[in-house]
Short mmCIF file of C-alpha atoms in Angstrom, two decimals:
data_model
loop_
_atom_site.label_atom_id
_atom_site.label_comp_id
_atom_site.label_asym_id
_atom_site.label_seq_id
_atom_site.Cartn_x
_atom_site.Cartn_y
_atom_site.Cartn_z
CA MET A 1 11.49 -54.67 50.58
CA PRO A 2 11.65 -52.58 47.39
CA GLN A 3 13.39 -54.19 44.45
CA SER A 4 16.50 -52.54 43.06
CA PRO A 5 16.17 -51.22 39.50
CA PRO A 6 17.44 -53.51 36.75
CA ARG A 7 21.12 -53.12 35.99
CA LEU A 8 21.85 -51.38 32.71
CA HIS A 9 24.47 -53.01 30.50
CA ARG A 10 26.35 -50.47 28.45
CA ARG A 11 28.48 -51.22 25.43
CA PRO A 12 32.09 -49.98 25.41
CA ALA A 13 32.60 -46.82 23.40
CA PRO A 14 33.26 -47.81 19.78
CA SER A 15 36.56 -46.98 18.14
CA GLN A 16 34.98 -47.01 14.68
CA GLY A 17 35.89 -43.92 12.68
CA THR A 18 37.77 -42.09 15.45
CA ILE A 19 40.55 -40.96 13.07
CA ARG A 20 39.61 -38.68 10.18
CA LEU A 21 41.52 -39.06 6.92
CA GLY A 22 41.34 -37.15 3.67
CA GLU A 23 39.02 -38.06 0.85
CA ASN A 24 39.64 -41.28 -1.08
CA PRO A 25 42.70 -42.57 0.80
CA ARG A 26 44.79 -45.14 -1.03
CA LYS A 27 43.89 -48.81 -0.41
CA HIS A 28 46.78 -51.20 0.22
CA SER A 29 46.49 -54.94 -0.49
CA PHE A 30 48.49 -57.66 1.26
CA ALA A 31 48.94 -61.33 0.38
CA PHE A 32 50.10 -63.51 3.28
CA LEU A 33 51.85 -66.63 1.97
CA LEU A 34 51.53 -69.25 4.71
CA LEU A 35 54.30 -71.84 4.86
CA ASP A 36 53.90 -75.09 6.79
CA ARG A 37 54.40 -74.60 10.55
CA PHE A 38 54.47 -70.82 10.28
CA THR A 39 54.52 -68.82 13.52
CA MET A 40 51.06 -67.62 14.52
CA MET A 41 52.32 -64.76 16.68
CA ALA A 42 54.25 -63.15 13.82
CA PHE A 43 51.29 -63.57 11.46
CA ALA A 44 48.68 -62.25 13.91
CA SER A 45 50.94 -59.35 14.84
CA ALA A 46 51.00 -58.34 11.17
CA ILE A 47 47.34 -58.74 10.27
CA GLU A 48 45.76 -57.18 13.38
CA PRO A 49 47.25 -53.69 12.86
CA LEU A 50 45.67 -53.69 9.39
CA ARG A 51 42.27 -54.63 10.79
CA LEU A 52 42.52 -51.97 13.48
CA ALA A 53 43.62 -49.33 10.97
CA ASN A 54 40.39 -50.01 9.07
CA GLN A 55 38.38 -49.93 12.29
CA VAL A 56 39.67 -46.70 13.78
CA SER A 57 39.58 -44.88 10.44
CA GLY A 58 36.14 -46.15 9.44
CA ARG A 59 37.58 -46.86 5.99
CA ASP A 60 38.72 -49.96 4.09
CA LEU A 61 42.33 -48.83 3.98
CA TYR A 62 43.72 -52.34 3.91
CA GLU A 63 42.65 -55.67 2.50
CA TRP A 64 44.37 -59.02 2.66
CA GLN A 65 44.24 -62.56 1.36
CA LEU A 66 45.80 -65.79 2.61
CA VAL A 67 47.81 -67.72 0.04
CA SER A 68 49.18 -71.28 0.04
CA GLU A 69 50.53 -73.72 -2.47
CA GLY A 70 47.52 -75.47 -3.99
CA LYS A 71 45.11 -73.32 -1.96
CA ARG A 72 45.30 -75.95 0.75
CA ASP A 73 44.79 -75.55 4.48
CA VAL A 74 48.01 -74.80 6.37
CA SER A 75 48.91 -75.70 9.96
CA CYS A 76 50.91 -73.23 12.00
CA SER A 77 53.51 -74.24 14.58
CA ASN A 78 50.97 -74.48 17.42
CA GLY A 79 48.74 -76.86 15.44
CA ALA A 80 45.97 -74.43 14.49
CA VAL A 81 44.83 -74.84 10.87
CA PHE A 82 44.13 -71.92 8.53
CA ARG A 83 41.96 -72.00 5.42
CA THR A 84 43.50 -69.98 2.58
CA ASP A 85 41.88 -67.86 -0.12
CA LEU A 86 44.22 -68.38 -3.06
CA GLY A 87 46.72 -70.75 -4.55
CA LEU A 88 49.90 -69.56 -6.24
CA GLU A 89 48.03 -67.34 -8.66
CA GLU A 90 48.83 -63.93 -10.08
CA LEU A 91 48.06 -61.14 -7.66
CA SER A 92 46.87 -57.61 -8.27
CA ARG A 93 49.80 -55.34 -9.11
CA ASP A 94 49.64 -53.30 -5.90
CA SER A 95 49.74 -56.30 -3.55
CA THR A 96 52.53 -56.64 -0.99
CA VAL A 97 53.55 -60.27 -0.47
CA LEU A 98 54.45 -61.26 3.10
CA VAL A 99 55.90 -64.75 3.56
CA CYS A 100 55.00 -66.24 6.95
CA GLY A 101 57.68 -68.67 8.09
CA GLY A 102 58.30 -70.60 11.25
CA ILE A 103 59.81 -73.95 12.23
CA ASP A 104 62.08 -75.79 9.74
CA VAL A 105 61.48 -73.10 7.17
CA ALA A 106 63.94 -74.56 4.63
CA GLU A 107 61.85 -77.74 4.46
CA ALA A 108 58.63 -75.76 3.98
CA ILE A 109 59.86 -74.04 0.81
CA SER A 110 59.07 -75.77 -2.49
CA LYS A 111 60.14 -75.01 -6.05
CA PRO A 112 56.63 -73.81 -7.00
CA VAL A 113 56.75 -71.35 -4.07
CA LEU A 114 60.17 -70.05 -5.11
CA ASN A 115 59.05 -69.66 -8.72
CA TRP A 116 55.92 -67.82 -7.62
CA LEU A 117 57.92 -65.42 -5.44
CA ARG A 118 60.33 -64.68 -8.30
CA ARG A 119 57.45 -64.10 -10.72
CA GLU A 120 55.66 -61.70 -8.38
CA ALA A 121 58.95 -59.87 -7.74
CA ARG A 122 59.51 -59.48 -11.49
CA ARG A 123 56.05 -57.91 -11.70
CA GLY A 124 57.21 -55.31 -9.17
CA ALA A 125 55.49 -56.57 -6.02
CA ALA A 126 56.91 -55.51 -2.68
CA MET A 127 58.09 -58.65 -0.86
CA GLY A 128 58.53 -59.32 2.84
CA GLY A 129 59.34 -62.09 5.27
CA LEU A 130 57.86 -62.49 8.75
CA CYS A 131 59.82 -64.44 11.38
CA THR A 132 61.81 -66.91 9.23
CA GLY A 133 60.01 -65.89 6.04
CA ALA A 134 63.11 -64.00 4.91
CA TRP A 135 64.69 -67.40 4.31
CA ALA A 136 62.28 -68.03 1.42
CA LEU A 137 63.05 -64.64 -0.11
CA ALA A 138 66.78 -65.28 0.20
CA GLU A 139 66.40 -68.77 -1.30
CA ALA A 140 64.62 -67.16 -4.26
CA GLY A 141 67.52 -64.72 -4.68
CA LEU A 142 65.33 -61.73 -3.82
CA LEU A 143 67.50 -60.41 -0.97
CA ASP A 144 70.92 -60.46 -2.64
CA GLY A 145 72.66 -57.16 -1.97
CA ARG A 146 69.86 -56.11 0.41
CA ARG A 147 69.63 -55.56 4.13
CA ALA A 148 67.36 -57.98 5.99
CA THR A 149 66.64 -59.53 9.36
CA ILE A 150 65.45 -62.90 10.62
CA HIS A 151 64.73 -64.44 14.02
CA TRP A 152 67.99 -64.42 16.02
CA GLU A 153 67.93 -68.21 16.41
CA ASN A 154 68.37 -68.57 12.64
CA THR A 155 71.07 -65.95 12.07
CA ASP A 156 74.05 -68.33 12.12
CA ALA A 157 72.55 -70.65 9.53
CA PHE A 158 71.28 -67.75 7.41
CA ASN A 159 74.71 -66.11 7.29
CA GLU A 160 76.31 -69.38 6.19
CA ASP A 161 73.75 -70.06 3.43
CA PHE A 162 73.22 -66.52 2.13
CA PRO A 163 76.47 -64.54 2.32
CA ASP A 164 75.22 -62.02 -0.27
CA VAL A 165 72.51 -60.76 2.12
CA GLU A 166 73.45 -58.09 4.66
CA LEU A 167 71.82 -59.58 7.73
CA THR A 168 71.14 -57.27 10.69
CA ARG A 169 69.92 -57.86 14.24
CA SER A 170 67.15 -55.24 13.92
CA VAL A 171 63.54 -55.99 14.86
CA PHE A 172 62.55 -55.17 11.28
CA VAL A 173 64.15 -53.89 8.09
CA ILE A 174 62.73 -51.92 5.16
CA ASP A 175 65.16 -51.88 2.23
CA GLY A 176 63.35 -50.41 -0.75
CA ASN A 177 60.54 -52.80 -1.58
CA ARG A 178 61.99 -55.62 0.53
CA LEU A 179 60.69 -56.01 4.08
CA SER A 180 61.63 -58.42 6.87
CA THR A 181 60.94 -58.88 10.56
CA ALA A 182 62.59 -60.88 13.32
CA GLY A 183 59.32 -62.57 14.27
CA GLY A 184 57.05 -62.39 17.29
CA THR A 185 55.77 -58.92 18.05
CA ALA A 186 58.29 -57.33 15.65
CA SER A 187 55.57 -57.64 12.99
CA ILE A 188 53.54 -55.05 14.91
CA ASP A 189 56.34 -52.52 14.63
CA LEU A 190 56.81 -53.12 10.90
CA MET A 191 53.09 -52.75 10.16
CA LEU A 192 52.81 -49.61 12.28
CA ARG A 193 55.66 -48.14 10.25
CA LEU A 194 53.89 -49.02 6.99
CA ILE A 195 50.64 -47.53 8.29
CA ALA A 196 52.50 -44.34 9.22
CA ILE A 197 54.04 -44.17 5.73
CA ASP A 198 50.63 -44.71 4.10
CA HIS A 199 48.40 -42.54 6.31
CA GLY A 200 50.44 -40.69 8.91
CA GLU A 201 51.80 -41.09 12.43
CA GLN A 202 48.47 -40.26 14.12
CA LEU A 203 46.75 -43.32 12.65
CA ALA A 204 49.74 -45.55 13.48
CA ASN A 205 49.83 -44.28 17.07
CA THR A 206 46.08 -44.81 17.47
CA VAL A 207 46.42 -48.41 16.25
CA ALA A 208 49.30 -48.95 18.70
CA ASP A 209 47.10 -47.63 21.51
CA GLN A 210 44.34 -50.04 20.53
CA MET A 211 46.84 -52.91 20.75
CA ILE A 212 48.23 -51.69 24.11
CA HIS A 213 51.57 -51.51 22.31
CA SER A 214 53.06 -48.73 24.37
CA SER A 215 56.59 -48.66 22.95
CA ILE A 216 56.82 -48.58 19.15
CA ARG A 217 60.21 -49.85 18.01
CA THR A 218 62.08 -48.67 14.93
CA ASP A 219 64.42 -50.42 12.52
CA ARG A 220 67.29 -49.23 14.74
CA ASP A 221 66.14 -51.34 17.70
CA SER A 222 67.80 -54.69 18.31
CA GLN A 223 65.68 -57.84 18.49
CA ARG A 224 67.52 -59.45 21.39
CA LEU A 225 67.61 -58.43 25.02
CA SER A 226 70.76 -56.74 26.21
CA ILE A 227 73.49 -58.98 27.59
CA PRO A 228 72.94 -57.84 31.22
CA THR A 229 69.22 -58.60 30.91
CA ARG A 230 69.86 -62.01 29.33
CA ILE A 231 72.35 -63.17 31.95
CA GLY A 232 70.56 -61.46 34.85
CA VAL A 233 73.71 -59.61 35.93
CA ARG A 234 74.46 -55.91 35.54
CA HIS A 235 78.24 -55.76 35.54
CA PRO A 236 79.70 -53.65 32.70
CA LYS A 237 83.01 -55.52 32.38
CA LEU A 238 81.29 -58.90 32.41
CA ALA A 239 78.88 -57.77 29.70
CA GLN A 240 81.80 -56.39 27.66
CA VAL A 241 83.69 -59.68 27.81
CA ILE A 242 80.60 -61.73 26.87
CA GLY A 243 79.96 -59.38 23.95
CA GLN A 244 83.51 -60.05 22.74
CA MET A 245 82.96 -63.79 23.09
CA GLU A 246 79.70 -63.69 21.12
CA GLY A 247 81.37 -61.70 18.36
CA ASN A 248 84.39 -63.99 18.05
CA ILE A 249 83.13 -67.56 17.76
CA GLU A 250 85.11 -68.72 14.73
CA GLU A 251 88.41 -67.40 16.11
CA PRO A 252 88.13 -67.53 19.91
CA ILE A 253 90.07 -65.02 22.01
CA SER A 254 92.04 -66.31 24.97
CA PRO A 255 90.74 -65.52 28.47
CA ALA A 256 93.99 -63.65 29.18
CA ALA A 257 93.45 -61.37 26.15
CA LEU A 258 89.81 -60.81 27.12
CA ALA A 259 90.88 -59.85 30.63
CA THR A 260 93.50 -57.40 29.34
CA GLU A 261 90.93 -55.77 27.07
CA VAL A 262 88.72 -54.82 30.04
CA GLY A 263 91.61 -53.86 32.31
CA MET A 264 91.62 -56.94 34.54
CA SER A 265 93.99 -59.77 35.31
CA ALA A 266 93.10 -63.28 34.14
CA ARG A 267 92.61 -64.29 37.79
CA GLN A 268 90.19 -61.39 38.39
CA LEU A 269 88.21 -62.36 35.28
CA GLU A 270 88.06 -65.94 36.50
CA ARG A 271 86.67 -64.83 39.85
CA LEU A 272 84.12 -62.56 38.12
CA PHE A 273 82.73 -65.44 36.02
CA ARG A 274 82.73 -67.84 38.96
CA ARG A 275 80.88 -65.36 41.15
CA TYR A 276 78.14 -64.36 38.72
CA LEU A 277 77.85 -67.28 36.28
CA ASN A 278 79.19 -70.21 38.31
CA ARG A 279 81.59 -71.27 35.56
CA SER A 280 84.97 -70.25 34.23
CA PRO A 281 85.36 -67.87 31.27
CA LYS A 282 86.72 -70.79 29.24
CA ARG A 283 83.69 -72.96 29.99
CA TYR A 284 81.22 -70.13 29.25
CA TYR A 285 82.96 -69.45 25.93
CA MET A 286 82.87 -73.16 25.08
CA GLU A 287 79.12 -73.28 25.71
CA LEU A 288 78.56 -70.32 23.37
CA ARG A 289 80.55 -72.04 20.63
CA LEU A 290 78.72 -75.33 21.11
CA GLN A 291 75.35 -73.56 21.01
CA LYS A 292 76.24 -72.03 17.65
CA ALA A 293 77.46 -75.42 16.44
CA ARG A 294 74.16 -77.03 17.36
CA ASN A 295 72.24 -74.33 15.47
CA LEU A 296 74.37 -74.95 12.37
CA LEU A 297 73.97 -78.72 12.61
CA MET A 298 70.18 -78.47 12.95
CA GLN A 299 69.55 -75.69 10.42
CA THR A 300 72.11 -76.12 7.62
CA GLU A 301 73.62 -78.79 5.40
CA MET A 302 77.16 -77.83 6.42
CA SER A 303 79.45 -80.81 7.01
CA VAL A 304 80.41 -81.57 10.60
CA ILE A 305 84.00 -80.60 9.76
CA ASN A 306 82.90 -77.19 8.47
CA VAL A 307 80.67 -76.66 11.50
CA ALA A 308 83.64 -77.42 13.74
CA MET A 309 85.80 -74.88 11.91
CA ALA A 310 83.04 -72.23 11.96
CA CYS A 311 82.86 -72.57 15.75
CA GLY A 312 86.57 -72.35 16.45
CA PHE A 313 87.49 -76.03 16.87
CA ALA A 314 90.86 -77.07 15.49
CA SER A 315 89.82 -80.65 14.74
CA PRO A 316 86.61 -82.67 14.30
CA SER A 317 87.71 -85.10 17.01
CA HIS A 318 88.06 -82.34 19.62
CA PHE A 319 84.73 -80.89 18.50
CA SER A 320 83.03 -84.27 18.86
CA LYS A 321 84.44 -84.78 22.37
CA CYS A 322 83.26 -81.38 23.57
CA TYR A 323 79.87 -81.71 21.89
CA ARG A 324 79.21 -85.13 23.40
CA ALA A 325 80.20 -83.95 26.88
CA HIS A 326 77.78 -81.00 26.70
CA TYR A 327 74.80 -82.45 24.79
CA GLN A 328 75.17 -86.20 25.57
CA THR A 329 75.20 -87.00 21.87
CA THR A 330 77.63 -86.62 19.01
CA PRO A 331 77.43 -84.06 16.20
CA TYR A 332 76.79 -86.89 13.74
CA ARG A 333 73.87 -88.30 15.70
CA GLU A 334 72.48 -84.77 16.17
CA ARG A 335 72.54 -84.39 12.42
CA GLY A 336 71.06 -87.86 11.95
CA THR A 337 74.01 -89.19 9.98
CA SER A 338 76.80 -91.59 10.76
CA GLY A 339 80.25 -90.17 11.32
CA GLY A 340 83.17 -92.07 9.96
CA SER A 341 85.60 -91.24 12.74
CA GLU A 342 83.95 -90.12 15.96
CA ALA A 343 86.52 -89.45 18.61
CA VAL A 344 86.17 -90.86 22.09
CA GLY A 345 87.23 -89.01 25.17
CA ALA A 346 86.53 -86.09 27.43
CA PRO A 347 86.52 -82.38 26.59
CA GLU A 348 89.49 -80.27 27.43
CA ALA A 349 89.75 -79.41 31.09
CA ASP A 350 87.81 -76.45 32.44
CA HIS A 351 90.38 -74.27 34.12
#
């Protein structure tokens, strides 16, 4: 029996040099400051578009270095360890500094890091924050009077600690030489925008194609899913009421007023929530307020009393009752401190 010819293994077509640019294109340098427990996805989503821009153009358009305090290795939130190139040293004047944040970002920021960020900003460096990295820029006073964004889970705490920053819910923000992203894949969209600014839309679109990133978002896109997508229900009046609840945490609106606003009776609104969410409007609203309270307790130094007020509770005792019923612990224990007067009892009735 004749033998079949040997199978030929062919390499995939290379993408090297597929986009032609003009002579001597400008090189752009980035310094990624890695904070302890930074988010790998946000970091990788920022650095890979730069690598691919070099690859598809056949030019060294971008270069980057990894920076850490003391030039030490840094662990990201998934446990992987990164070796860095530089300590907190002076960078070249055209470098853009991107702070990579993640879990417990406030604890990862040291005085030497803040001083370094301020010094580089005084030298005119563009500064950005990936994921929770904007927290470090705000702590250094580099976002006062600026627009910025941060991961949605940190917005409540950020607004409380940095009232002089105009925080948005966008996937990324470019405000002059201040950049910020909401984390995750939002870094891709920011870097594609910077590539388009530097070298044109064609290069940015080619990089997006290489990444199978089929829908490039702009700074006008919101970072969170729509309310109908989040709750798994497409009912316009239900979504409208929940939007009102989410926007009025500190001064809650009564279910009767919410019902009137969407042209329903209070009884009809009750039935709508029971049918689609298996809870009353009052209970759903309470859970939203308690969720915000937990974020503030875990992410800020606000007192329990101030957290209670920020989430629409008239008294700390009522707040403690409701919190314990929902989370099986008290606000004081959640914070890791002892409360002087924890109230005992059940939350107000769900009706």
